[in-house]
PDB file of C-alpha atoms and ligand atoms in Angstrom:
ATOM      1  CA  MET A   1      42.238  21.676  97.083  1.00  0.00           C
ATOM      2  CA  GLU A   2      43.572  18.107  96.879  1.00  0.00           C
ATOM      3  CA  PRO A   3      42.680  16.103  93.763  1.00  0.00           C
ATOM      4  CA  ILE A   4      40.230  13.217  94.273  1.00  0.00           C
ATOM      5  CA  ILE A   5      42.056  11.160  91.672  1.00  0.00           C
ATOM      6  CA  THR A   6      45.471  11.517  90.045  1.00  0.00           C
ATOM      7  CA  VAL A   7      46.504   9.340  87.141  1.00  0.00           C
ATOM      8  CA  ASN A   8      50.183   9.412  86.292  1.00  0.00           C
ATOM      9  CA  ARG A   9      51.646   7.953  83.082  1.00  0.00           C
ATOM     10  CA  LEU A  10      49.113   5.112  83.053  1.00  0.00           C
ATOM     11  CA  THR A  11      49.906   2.434  80.465  1.00  0.00           C
ATOM     12  CA  LYS A  12      48.359  -0.940  79.680  1.00  0.00           C
ATOM     13  CA  LYS A  13      49.825  -3.433  77.242  1.00  0.00           C
ATOM     14  CA  TYR A  14      48.263  -6.650  75.984  1.00  0.00           C
ATOM     15  CA  GLY A  15      51.258  -8.413  74.492  1.00  0.00           C
ATOM     16  CA  ASP A  16      52.552  -6.076  71.785  1.00  0.00           C
ATOM     17  CA  ARG A  17      49.339  -4.025  71.704  1.00  0.00           C
ATOM     18  CA  ILE A  18      49.374  -0.801  73.755  1.00  0.00           C
ATOM     19  CA  ALA A  19      45.719  -0.294  74.749  1.00  0.00           C
ATOM     20  CA  VAL A  20      46.411   2.699  77.017  1.00  0.00           C
ATOM     21  CA  ASN A  21      49.490   4.789  76.383  1.00  0.00           C
ATOM     22  CA  ASP A  22      51.003   7.108  79.016  1.00  0.00           C
ATOM     23  CA  ILE A  23      47.805   8.794  80.264  1.00  0.00           C
ATOM     24  CA  SER A  24      47.986  11.443  82.998  1.00  0.00           C
ATOM     25  CA  PHE A  25      45.307  13.701  84.551  1.00  0.00           C
ATOM     26  CA  SER A  26      43.841  14.844  87.866  1.00  0.00           C
ATOM     27  CA  LEU A  27      40.254  15.506  88.906  1.00  0.00           C
ATOM     28  CA  TYR A  28      38.910  17.602  91.785  1.00  0.00           C
ATOM     29  CA  PRO A  29      35.720  17.388  93.890  1.00  0.00           C
ATOM     30  CA  GLY A  30      32.549  17.957  91.888  1.00  0.00           C
ATOM     31  CA  GLN A  31      34.144  17.612  88.454  1.00  0.00           C
ATOM     32  CA  VAL A  32      32.404  15.389  85.906  1.00  0.00           C
ATOM     33  CA  LEU A  33      34.748  13.906  83.321  1.00  0.00           C
ATOM     34  CA  GLY A  34      33.492  12.328  80.112  1.00  0.00           C
ATOM     35  CA  LEU A  35      35.976   9.871  78.625  1.00  0.00           C
ATOM     36  CA  LEU A  36      35.288   9.901  74.901  1.00  0.00           C
ATOM     37  CA  GLY A  37      36.865   8.310  71.891  1.00  0.00           C
ATOM     38  CA  PRO A  38      36.172   5.992  68.993  1.00  0.00           C
ATOM     39  CA  ASN A  39      35.533   2.265  69.472  1.00  0.00           C
ATOM     40  CA  GLY A  40      38.660   0.486  70.624  1.00  0.00           C
ATOM     41  CA  ALA A  41      40.347   3.740  71.755  1.00  0.00           C
ATOM     42  CA  GLY A  42      41.111   2.470  75.266  1.00  0.00           C
ATOM     43  CA  LYS A  43      38.285   3.945  77.375  1.00  0.00           C
ATOM     44  CA  THR A  44      37.093   0.697  78.969  1.00  0.00           C
ATOM     45  CA  THR A  45      40.665  -0.416  79.637  1.00  0.00           C
ATOM     46  CA  THR A  46      41.355   2.920  81.348  1.00  0.00           C
ATOM     47  CA  MET A  47      38.159   2.740  83.427  1.00  0.00           C
ATOM     48  CA  ARG A  48      38.877  -0.826  84.513  1.00  0.00           C
ATOM     49  CA  MET A  49      42.298   0.231  85.794  1.00  0.00           C
ATOM     50  CA  LEU A  50      40.830   3.265  87.597  1.00  0.00           C
ATOM     51  CA  MET A  51      38.278   1.018  89.307  1.00  0.00           C
ATOM     52  CA  GLY A  52      41.019  -1.400  90.362  1.00  0.00           C
ATOM     53  CA  LEU A  53      39.684  -4.238  88.176  1.00  0.00           C
ATOM     54  CA  SER A  54      42.796  -4.460  86.020  1.00  0.00           C
ATOM     55  CA  GLN A  55      46.476  -3.939  86.797  1.00  0.00           C
ATOM     56  CA  PRO A  56      48.371  -1.233  84.872  1.00  0.00           C
ATOM     57  CA  SER A  57      51.508  -2.316  82.985  1.00  0.00           C
ATOM     58  CA  SER A  58      53.097   0.884  84.295  1.00  0.00           C
ATOM     59  CA  GLY A  59      52.148   4.213  85.825  1.00  0.00           C
ATOM     60  CA  SER A  60      50.167   4.982  88.962  1.00  0.00           C
ATOM     61  CA  ILE A  61      46.634   5.811  90.131  1.00  0.00           C
ATOM     62  CA  THR A  62      46.114   7.726  93.364  1.00  0.00           C
ATOM     63  CA  ILE A  63      42.564   8.001  94.718  1.00  0.00           C
ATOM     64  CA  PHE A  64      41.751   9.946  97.917  1.00  0.00           C
ATOM     65  CA  GLY A  65      45.522  10.171  98.423  1.00  0.00           C
ATOM     66  CA  HIS A  66      45.976   6.359  98.375  1.00  0.00           C
ATOM     67  CA  ASP A  67      47.787   4.258  95.784  1.00  0.00           C
ATOM     68  CA  ILE A  68      45.262   1.855  94.248  1.00  0.00           C
ATOM     69  CA  ARG A  69      47.859  -0.956  94.041  1.00  0.00           C
ATOM     70  CA  THR A  70      48.599  -0.996  97.762  1.00  0.00           C
ATOM     71  CA  ASP A  71      45.492   0.564  99.354  1.00  0.00           C
ATOM     72  CA  ALA A  72      42.562  -0.744  97.281  1.00  0.00           C
ATOM     73  CA  LYS A  73      40.781  -1.808 100.492  1.00  0.00           C
ATOM     74  CA  LEU A  74      40.716   1.807 101.670  1.00  0.00           C
ATOM     75  CA  ILE A  75      39.535   3.091  98.294  1.00  0.00           C
ATOM     76  CA  HIS A  76      36.828   0.623  97.273  1.00  0.00           C
ATOM     77  CA  PRO A  77      34.292   1.394 100.039  1.00  0.00           C
ATOM     78  CA  ARG A  78      34.391   5.036  98.948  1.00  0.00           C
ATOM     79  CA  ILE A  79      33.722   4.604  95.233  1.00  0.00           C
ATOM     80  CA  GLY A  80      30.509   3.828  93.349  1.00  0.00           C
ATOM     81  CA  VAL A  81      30.483   1.844  90.127  1.00  0.00           C
ATOM     82  CA  VAL A  82      27.834   1.385  87.422  1.00  0.00           C
ATOM     83  CA  PHE A  83      29.682  -0.540  84.795  1.00  0.00           C
ATOM     84  CA  GLU A  84      28.067  -3.904  84.291  1.00  0.00           C
ATOM     85  CA  ARG A  85      24.716  -3.568  82.546  1.00  0.00           C
ATOM     86  CA  SER A  86      22.662  -5.900  84.666  1.00  0.00           C
ATOM     87  CA  ASN A  87      24.181  -7.306  87.797  1.00  0.00           C
ATOM     88  CA  LEU A  88      21.105  -6.683  89.926  1.00  0.00           C
ATOM     89  CA  LEU A  89      19.632  -9.608  91.828  1.00  0.00           C
ATOM     90  CA  GLU A  90      16.594 -10.137  89.603  1.00  0.00           C
ATOM     91  CA  ASN A  91      14.497 -12.214  92.007  1.00  0.00           C
ATOM     92  CA  LEU A  92      14.869  -9.727  94.841  1.00  0.00           C
ATOM     93  CA  SER A  93      12.911  -6.486  95.092  1.00  0.00           C
ATOM     94  CA  ALA A  94      14.436  -3.053  94.474  1.00  0.00           C
ATOM     95  CA  TYR A  95      14.334  -2.455  98.224  1.00  0.00           C
ATOM     96  CA  GLN A  96      16.087  -5.761  98.967  1.00  0.00           C
ATOM     97  CA  ASN A  97      18.776  -5.037  96.369  1.00  0.00           C
ATOM     98  CA  LEU A  98      19.571  -1.737  98.056  1.00  0.00           C
ATOM     99  CA  ALA A  99      19.263  -3.203 101.560  1.00  0.00           C
ATOM    100  CA  LEU A 100      22.006  -5.724 100.713  1.00  0.00           C
ATOM    101  CA  PHE A 101      24.346  -2.913  99.747  1.00  0.00           C
ATOM    102  CA  CYS A 102      23.382  -0.893 102.835  1.00  0.00           C
ATOM    103  CA  ARG A 103      24.462  -3.827 105.009  1.00  0.00           C
ATOM    104  CA  LEU A 104      27.682  -4.189 103.030  1.00  0.00           C
ATOM    105  CA  TYR A 105      28.623  -0.540 103.487  1.00  0.00           C
ATOM    106  CA  GLY A 106      27.136   0.037 106.941  1.00  0.00           C
ATOM    107  CA  THR A 107      24.609   2.513 105.505  1.00  0.00           C
ATOM    108  CA  PRO A 108      21.331   3.007 107.463  1.00  0.00           C
ATOM    109  CA  LEU A 109      18.305   1.399 105.753  1.00  0.00           C
ATOM    110  CA  SER A 110      16.526   4.728 106.192  1.00  0.00           C
ATOM    111  CA  GLU A 111      18.540   6.030 103.204  1.00  0.00           C
ATOM    112  CA  ILE A 112      16.639   3.715 100.838  1.00  0.00           C
ATOM    113  CA  GLN A 113      13.210   5.337 100.700  1.00  0.00           C
ATOM    114  CA  PRO A 114      14.322   8.923  99.901  1.00  0.00           C
ATOM    115  CA  LEU A 115      16.682   7.656  97.209  1.00  0.00           C
ATOM    116  CA  LEU A 116      14.052   5.437  95.563  1.00  0.00           C
ATOM    117  CA  GLU A 117      11.541   8.295  95.756  1.00  0.00           C
ATOM    118  CA  ARG A 118      14.071  10.590  94.088  1.00  0.00           C
ATOM    119  CA  MET A 119      14.550   8.025  91.317  1.00  0.00           C
ATOM    120  CA  ASP A 120      10.784   7.590  90.937  1.00  0.00           C
ATOM    121  CA  LEU A 121      10.975   3.919  91.978  1.00  0.00           C
ATOM    122  CA  TRP A 122       9.467   3.941  95.445  1.00  0.00           C
ATOM    123  CA  SER A 123       5.976   2.881  94.306  1.00  0.00           C
ATOM    124  CA  ARG A 124       7.570  -0.280  92.790  1.00  0.00           C
ATOM    125  CA  ALA A 125      10.146  -0.842  95.553  1.00  0.00           C
ATOM    126  CA  GLN A 126       8.681  -4.151  96.731  1.00  0.00           C
ATOM    127  CA  GLU A 127       8.454  -5.765  93.272  1.00  0.00           C
ATOM    128  CA  PRO A 128      11.085  -8.196  92.000  1.00  0.00           C
ATOM    129  CA  VAL A 129      13.580  -6.461  89.759  1.00  0.00           C
ATOM    130  CA  LYS A 130      12.910  -8.941  86.951  1.00  0.00           C
ATOM    131  CA  ASN A 131       9.601  -7.074  86.383  1.00  0.00           C
ATOM    132  CA  PHE A 132      11.440  -3.778  85.829  1.00  0.00           C
ATOM    133  CA  SER A 133      11.944  -2.009  82.498  1.00  0.00           C
ATOM    134  CA  LYS A 134      15.456  -1.186  81.242  1.00  0.00           C
ATOM    135  CA  GLY A 135      15.121   2.425  82.435  1.00  0.00           C
ATOM    136  CA  MET A 136      13.953   1.354  85.895  1.00  0.00           C
ATOM    137  CA  LYS A 137      16.842  -1.123  86.211  1.00  0.00           C
ATOM    138  CA  GLN A 138      19.336   1.558  85.241  1.00  0.00           C
ATOM    139  CA  ARG A 139      17.867   3.965  87.811  1.00  0.00           C
ATOM    140  CA  LEU A 140      18.129   1.209  90.414  1.00  0.00           C
ATOM    141  CA  LEU A 141      21.757   0.459  89.448  1.00  0.00           C
ATOM    142  CA  ILE A 142      22.630   4.129  89.890  1.00  0.00           C
ATOM    143  CA  SER A 143      20.772   4.234  93.207  1.00  0.00           C
ATOM    144  CA  ARG A 144      22.742   1.204  94.361  1.00  0.00           C
ATOM    145  CA  ALA A 145      26.052   2.769  93.345  1.00  0.00           C
ATOM    146  CA  LEU A 146      25.220   5.926  95.291  1.00  0.00           C
ATOM    147  CA  ILE A 147      23.456   4.516  98.377  1.00  0.00           C
ATOM    148  CA  HIS A 148      26.647   4.839 100.473  1.00  0.00           C
ATOM    149  CA  ARG A 149      27.259   8.397  99.187  1.00  0.00           C
ATOM    150  CA  PRO A 150      30.660   7.755  97.570  1.00  0.00           C
ATOM    151  CA  PRO A 151      32.759  10.834  96.737  1.00  0.00           C
ATOM    152  CA  LEU A 152      33.823   9.207  93.434  1.00  0.00           C
ATOM    153  CA  LEU A 153      31.524   7.530  90.931  1.00  0.00           C
ATOM    154  CA  PHE A 154      32.350   5.561  87.751  1.00  0.00           C
ATOM    155  CA  LEU A 155      29.646   5.174  85.119  1.00  0.00           C
ATOM    156  CA  ASP A 156      29.448   3.502  81.744  1.00  0.00           C
ATOM    157  CA  GLU A 157      26.887   5.131  79.410  1.00  0.00           C
ATOM    158  CA  PRO A 158      24.643   6.240  82.309  1.00  0.00           C
ATOM    159  CA  ALA A 159      21.437   6.799  80.345  1.00  0.00           C
ATOM    160  CA  SER A 160      22.066   5.878  76.729  1.00  0.00           C
ATOM    161  CA  GLY A 161      19.181   4.028  75.115  1.00  0.00           C
ATOM    162  CA  LEU A 162      16.746   5.206  77.768  1.00  0.00           C
ATOM    163  CA  ASP A 163      13.619   7.242  77.148  1.00  0.00           C
ATOM    164  CA  PRO A 164      13.906  11.007  77.775  1.00  0.00           C
ATOM    165  CA  ILE A 165      12.018  10.841  81.090  1.00  0.00           C
ATOM    166  CA  SER A 166      14.253   8.113  82.573  1.00  0.00           C
ATOM    167  CA  ALA A 167      17.334   9.869  81.174  1.00  0.00           C
ATOM    168  CA  LYS A 168      16.314  13.174  82.733  1.00  0.00           C
ATOM    169  CA  ILE A 169      15.749  11.604  86.165  1.00  0.00           C
ATOM    170  CA  ILE A 170      19.257  10.099  86.010  1.00  0.00           C
ATOM    171  CA  TRP A 171      20.960  13.216  84.620  1.00  0.00           C
ATOM    172  CA  ASP A 172      19.269  15.534  87.140  1.00  0.00           C
ATOM    173  CA  TYR A 173      20.280  13.280  90.006  1.00  0.00           C
ATOM    174  CA  LEU A 174      23.895  12.982  88.825  1.00  0.00           C
ATOM    175  CA  LYS A 175      24.144  16.757  88.346  1.00  0.00           C
ATOM    176  CA  GLU A 176      22.797  17.250  91.854  1.00  0.00           C
ATOM    177  CA  GLN A 177      25.433  14.830  93.235  1.00  0.00           C
ATOM    178  CA  ALA A 178      28.211  16.666  91.376  1.00  0.00           C
ATOM    179  CA  ALA A 179      26.934  19.998  92.723  1.00  0.00           C
ATOM    180  CA  HIS A 180      27.330  18.488  96.208  1.00  0.00           C
ATOM    181  CA  GLY A 181      30.948  17.557  95.457  1.00  0.00           C
ATOM    182  CA  THR A 182      30.782  14.029  94.017  1.00  0.00           C
ATOM    183  CA  THR A 183      33.415  13.506  91.333  1.00  0.00           C
ATOM    184  CA  ILE A 184      32.138  11.512  88.375  1.00  0.00           C
ATOM    185  CA  ILE A 185      33.987   9.746  85.561  1.00  0.00           C
ATOM    186  CA  LEU A 186      31.852   8.370  82.760  1.00  0.00           C
ATOM    187  CA  THR A 187      32.231   6.909  79.304  1.00  0.00           C
ATOM    188  CA  SER A 188      29.598   7.591  76.703  1.00  0.00           C
ATOM    189  CA  HIS A 189      29.044   7.621  72.971  1.00  0.00           C
ATOM    190  CA  ASP A 190      25.962   9.786  73.468  1.00  0.00           C
ATOM    191  CA  MET A 191      27.008  13.391  72.906  1.00  0.00           C
ATOM    192  CA  VAL A 192      23.715  14.737  74.291  1.00  0.00           C
ATOM    193  CA  GLU A 193      24.451  12.896  77.517  1.00  0.00           C
ATOM    194  CA  VAL A 194      28.043  14.139  77.619  1.00  0.00           C
ATOM    195  CA  ASP A 195      26.894  17.707  76.949  1.00  0.00           C
ATOM    196  CA  GLU A 196      24.298  17.426  79.683  1.00  0.00           C
ATOM    197  CA  LEU A 197      26.634  16.071  82.349  1.00  0.00           C
ATOM    198  CA  CYS A 198      30.329  16.658  81.720  1.00  0.00           C
ATOM    199  CA  ASP A 199      32.269  19.795  82.556  1.00  0.00           C
ATOM    200  CA  MET A 200      35.533  18.086  81.517  1.00  0.00           C
ATOM    201  CA  ILE A 201      36.248  16.051  78.397  1.00  0.00           C
ATOM    202  CA  GLY A 202      39.044  13.515  78.073  1.00  0.00           C
ATOM    203  CA  PHE A 203      39.388  12.379  74.492  1.00  0.00           C
ATOM    204  CA  ILE A 204      41.257   9.115  73.975  1.00  0.00           C
ATOM    205  CA  ASN A 205      42.445   7.955  70.574  1.00  0.00           C
ATOM    206  CA  GLN A 206      44.591   4.874  69.973  1.00  0.00           C
ATOM    207  CA  GLY A 207      45.383   4.711  73.670  1.00  0.00           C
ATOM    208  CA  HIS A 208      46.557   8.334  73.958  1.00  0.00           C
ATOM    209  CA  LEU A 209      44.723  11.008  75.930  1.00  0.00           C
ATOM    210  CA  ILE A 210      44.936  13.583  73.177  1.00  0.00           C
ATOM    211  CA  THR A 211      42.676  16.177  74.852  1.00  0.00           C
ATOM    212  CA  PHE A 212      41.848  16.853  78.484  1.00  0.00           C
ATOM    213  CA  GLU A 213      39.977  20.111  78.722  1.00  0.00           C
ATOM    214  CA  ARG A 214      36.926  21.943  80.042  1.00  0.00           C
ATOM    215  CA  THR A 215      33.877  21.331  77.847  1.00  0.00           C
ATOM    216  CA  SER A 216      33.207  25.075  77.579  1.00  0.00           C
ATOM    217  CA  VAL A 217      36.800  25.742  76.439  1.00  0.00           C
ATOM    218  CA  LEU A 218      36.609  22.983  73.798  1.00  0.00           C
ATOM    219  CA  LYS A 219      33.312  24.317  72.477  1.00  0.00           C
ATOM    220  CA  SER A 220      34.669  27.805  71.972  1.00  0.00           C
ATOM    221  CA  GLN A 221      38.063  26.520  70.693  1.00  0.00           C
ATOM    222  CA  TYR A 222      36.344  24.463  68.016  1.00  0.00           C
ATOM    223  CA  GLY A 223      33.533  26.981  67.414  1.00  0.00           C
ATOM    224  CA  GLN A 224      33.213  28.997  64.266  1.00  0.00           C
ATOM    225  CA  GLY A 225      34.005  32.293  65.996  1.00  0.00           C
ATOM    226  CA  THR A 226      30.802  33.799  64.622  1.00  0.00           C
ATOM    227  CA  ILE A 227      27.938  35.480  66.456  1.00  0.00           C
ATOM    228  CA  ARG A 228      24.374  34.385  65.803  1.00  0.00           C
ATOM    229  CA  ILE A 229      21.807  37.168  66.163  1.00  0.00           C
ATOM    230  CA  THR A 230      18.057  36.835  66.093  1.00  0.00           C
ATOM    231  CA  TYR A 231      16.435  40.227  65.581  1.00  0.00           C
ATOM    232  CA  GLN A 232      13.307  42.031  64.500  1.00  0.00           C
ATOM    233  CA  SER A 233      13.756  43.114  60.873  1.00  0.00           C
ATOM    234  CA  GLU A 234      11.383  45.070  58.632  1.00  0.00           C
ATOM    235  CA  GLN A 235      10.149  41.725  57.234  1.00  0.00           C
ATOM    236  CA  GLY A 236       9.749  39.938  60.565  1.00  0.00           C
ATOM    237  CA  ILE A 237      12.103  37.879  62.758  1.00  0.00           C
ATOM    238  CA  ALA A 238      15.491  37.294  61.097  1.00  0.00           C
ATOM    239  CA  VAL A 239      18.519  35.164  62.050  1.00  0.00           C
ATOM    240  CA  GLU A 240      22.078  35.876  60.855  1.00  0.00           C
ATOM    241  CA  ASN A 241      25.544  34.506  61.603  1.00  0.00           C
ATOM    242  CA  LEU A 242      28.015  37.392  61.664  1.00  0.00           C
ATOM    243  CA  GLU A 243      31.819  37.505  61.730  1.00  0.00           C
ATOM    244  CA  PRO A 244      32.921  39.673  64.672  1.00  0.00           C
ATOM    245  CA  THR A 245      34.238  42.501  62.409  1.00  0.00           C
ATOM    246  CA  PRO A 246      34.109  46.145  63.674  1.00  0.00           C
ATOM    247  CA  GLU A 247      31.301  46.885  61.164  1.00  0.00           C
ATOM    248  CA  ASN A 248      29.204  43.926  62.337  1.00  0.00           C
ATOM    249  CA  LEU A 249      29.779  44.760  66.003  1.00  0.00           C
ATOM    250  CA  GLN A 250      28.639  48.332  65.271  1.00  0.00           C
ATOM    251  CA  ARG A 251      25.538  46.940  63.544  1.00  0.00           C
ATOM    252  CA  ILE A 252      24.752  44.693  66.530  1.00  0.00           C
ATOM    253  CA  HIS A 253      25.225  47.721  68.798  1.00  0.00           C
ATOM    254  CA  SER A 254      22.723  49.746  66.710  1.00  0.00           C
ATOM    255  CA  LEU A 255      20.180  46.896  66.727  1.00  0.00           C
ATOM    256  CA  TYR A 256      20.528  46.733  70.502  1.00  0.00           C
ATOM    257  CA  ALA A 257      20.024  50.477  70.831  1.00  0.00           C
ATOM    258  CA  GLU A 258      16.855  50.114  68.749  1.00  0.00           C
ATOM    259  CA  LYS A 259      15.744  47.240  71.072  1.00  0.00           C
ATOM    260  CA  ARG A 260      15.448  44.910  68.072  1.00  0.00           C
ATOM    261  CA  ILE A 261      17.750  42.103  69.259  1.00  0.00           C
ATOM    262  CA  ILE A 262      15.773  39.072  70.417  1.00  0.00           C
ATOM    263  CA  ASN A 263      18.703  36.709  70.969  1.00  0.00           C
ATOM    264  CA  LEU A 264      22.469  36.806  70.582  1.00  0.00           C
ATOM    265  CA  ARG A 265      24.992  34.033  71.106  1.00  0.00           C
ATOM    266  CA  SER A 266      28.447  33.015  70.028  1.00  0.00           C
ATOM    267  CA  MET A 267      28.436  29.970  67.756  1.00  0.00           C
ATOM    268  CA  GLU A 268      30.030  27.223  69.782  1.00  0.00           C
ATOM    269  CA  ALA A 269      30.889  23.879  68.230  1.00  0.00           C
ATOM    270  CA  SER A 270      28.648  20.965  69.177  1.00  0.00           C
ATOM    271  CA  LEU A 271      30.277  18.007  70.929  1.00  0.00           C
ATOM    272  CA  ALA A 272      29.508  15.846  67.894  1.00  0.00           C
ATOM    273  CA  GLU A 273      31.520  18.281  65.722  1.00  0.00           C
ATOM    274  CA  ILE A 274      34.363  18.348  68.239  1.00  0.00           C
ATOM    275  CA  PHE A 275      34.385  14.536  68.384  1.00  0.00           C
ATOM    276  CA  GLN A 276      34.603  14.417  64.589  1.00  0.00           C
ATOM    277  CA  LYS A 277      37.463  16.911  64.459  1.00  0.00           C
ATOM    278  CA  LEU A 278      39.421  15.198  67.226  1.00  0.00           C
ATOM    279  CA  CYS A 279      39.069  11.847  65.457  1.00  0.00           C
ATOM    280  CA  GLU A 280      40.500  13.386  62.277  1.00  0.00           C
ATOM    281  CA  SER A 281      43.428  15.139  64.025  1.00  0.00           C
TER     282      SER A 281
HETATM  283  P1  LIG B   1      34.525   0.766  72.866  1.00  0.00           P
HETATM  284  O1  LIG B   1      34.100   2.203  72.681  1.00  0.00           O
HETATM  285  O2  LIG B   1      34.283  -0.028  71.631  1.00  0.00           O
HETATM  286  O3  LIG B   1      33.964   0.125  74.093  1.00  0.00           O
HETATM  287  P2  LIG B   1      37.085   1.247  74.158  1.00  0.00           P
HETATM  288  O4  LIG B   1      37.567   2.624  73.900  1.00  0.00           O
HETATM  289  O5  LIG B   1      36.436   0.995  75.472  1.00  0.00           O
HETATM  290  O6  LIG B   1      36.143   0.781  72.978  1.00  0.00           O
HETATM  291  P3  LIG B   1      38.907  -0.845  74.924  1.00  0.00           P
HETATM  292  O7  LIG B   1      37.867  -1.884  75.169  1.00  0.00           O
HETATM  293  O8  LIG B   1      39.540  -0.225  76.095  1.00  0.00           O
HETATM  294  O9  LIG B   1      38.341   0.298  73.947  1.00  0.00           O
HETATM  295  O10 LIG B   1      40.041  -1.508  73.995  1.00  0.00           O
HETATM  296  C1  LIG B   1      41.254  -0.864  73.672  1.00  0.00           C
HETATM  297  C2  LIG B   1      42.144  -1.819  72.901  1.00  0.00           C
HETATM  298  O11 LIG B   1      42.602  -2.838  73.780  1.00  0.00           O
HETATM  299  C3  LIG B   1      41.436  -2.521  71.745  1.00  0.00           C
HETATM  300  O12 LIG B   1      42.344  -2.634  70.677  1.00  0.00           O
HETATM  301  C4  LIG B   1      41.073  -3.847  72.329  1.00  0.00           C
HETATM  302  O13 LIG B   1      40.999  -4.840  71.324  1.00  0.00           O
HETATM  303  C5  LIG B   1      42.245  -4.102  73.256  1.00  0.00           C
HETATM  304  N1  LIG B   1      41.887  -4.970  74.381  1.00  0.00           N
HETATM  305  C6  LIG B   1      40.980  -4.697  75.354  1.00  0.00           C
HETATM  306  N2  LIG B   1      40.924  -5.711  76.237  1.00  0.00           N
HETATM  307  C7  LIG B   1      41.803  -6.665  75.808  1.00  0.00           C
HETATM  308  C8  LIG B   1      42.212  -7.941  76.308  1.00  0.00           C
HETATM  309  N3  LIG B   1      41.700  -8.447  77.427  1.00  0.00           N
HETATM  310  N4  LIG B   1      43.150  -8.612  75.607  1.00  0.00           N
HETATM  311  C9  LIG B   1      43.682  -8.105  74.478  1.00  0.00           C
HETATM  312  N5  LIG B   1      43.359  -6.901  73.960  1.00  0.00           N
HETATM  313  C10 LIG B   1      42.429  -6.173  74.618  1.00  0.00           C
END
């Protein structure tokens, strides 16, 4: 399978300051990458270069097999971007906002209704956007970025600060797009959001990509290596964290045989813990 995007030795300097330092990675169809890192780490600078909004000092970015420096015109119609918080046309309706983009991309207007229904906005489609809540505007921005079905989507904090219902609508829709092969790159400081959406984590610190790894691998790498069992004891339901020693494994086996195990899972690290540890390393 060909990568959707390949970043090779990407570097950005502002005078003497190196904002992004020698970053390389590739992403394949359907992968969702969360770019994480502390404030000022270089995430926005990296995203801006990937979207073609800022020129790298050195290194290359290849998207859909094209070099972004020479073939941006071939790349841009096939990407979706939700980066600016509110660049919707406030006096136009939700429908009109999407219709403008449909005309721009040659997308049939018939795509608008199912998308707005999916985002729970269809009943308000004819109202000016200035009447919309923050959550509704964000859902509309994401709809607009996806109306032309781009294979690559860039997002900045897709649902942070939104209520759980708006967040869930957005997360479910993005997960559905990824399952259909859309590659997504997002930045977020919300670890719940990252956990919900990202199967890959790129951790940037002081301009360096210090980790680029599957979320599941990171969680077990940074986990405690213990097993949490919930079981029926003489006194009622009990929970214990056990080291995986031969004695403990034998005990778990016996509890299983006695049908007393209610739940058993390995203790993975949370993304917040991983973030903390990566910042300290
Ligand atoms: P945050 O999480 O706070 O948004 P970030 O990881 O997105 O941070 P960047 O905005 O990419 O970080 O900034 C990386 C570094 O580059 C910072 O030291 C920042 O001050 C610097 N920087 C960014 N843009 C410019 C610019 N236009 N001119 C000079 N320095 C810049």
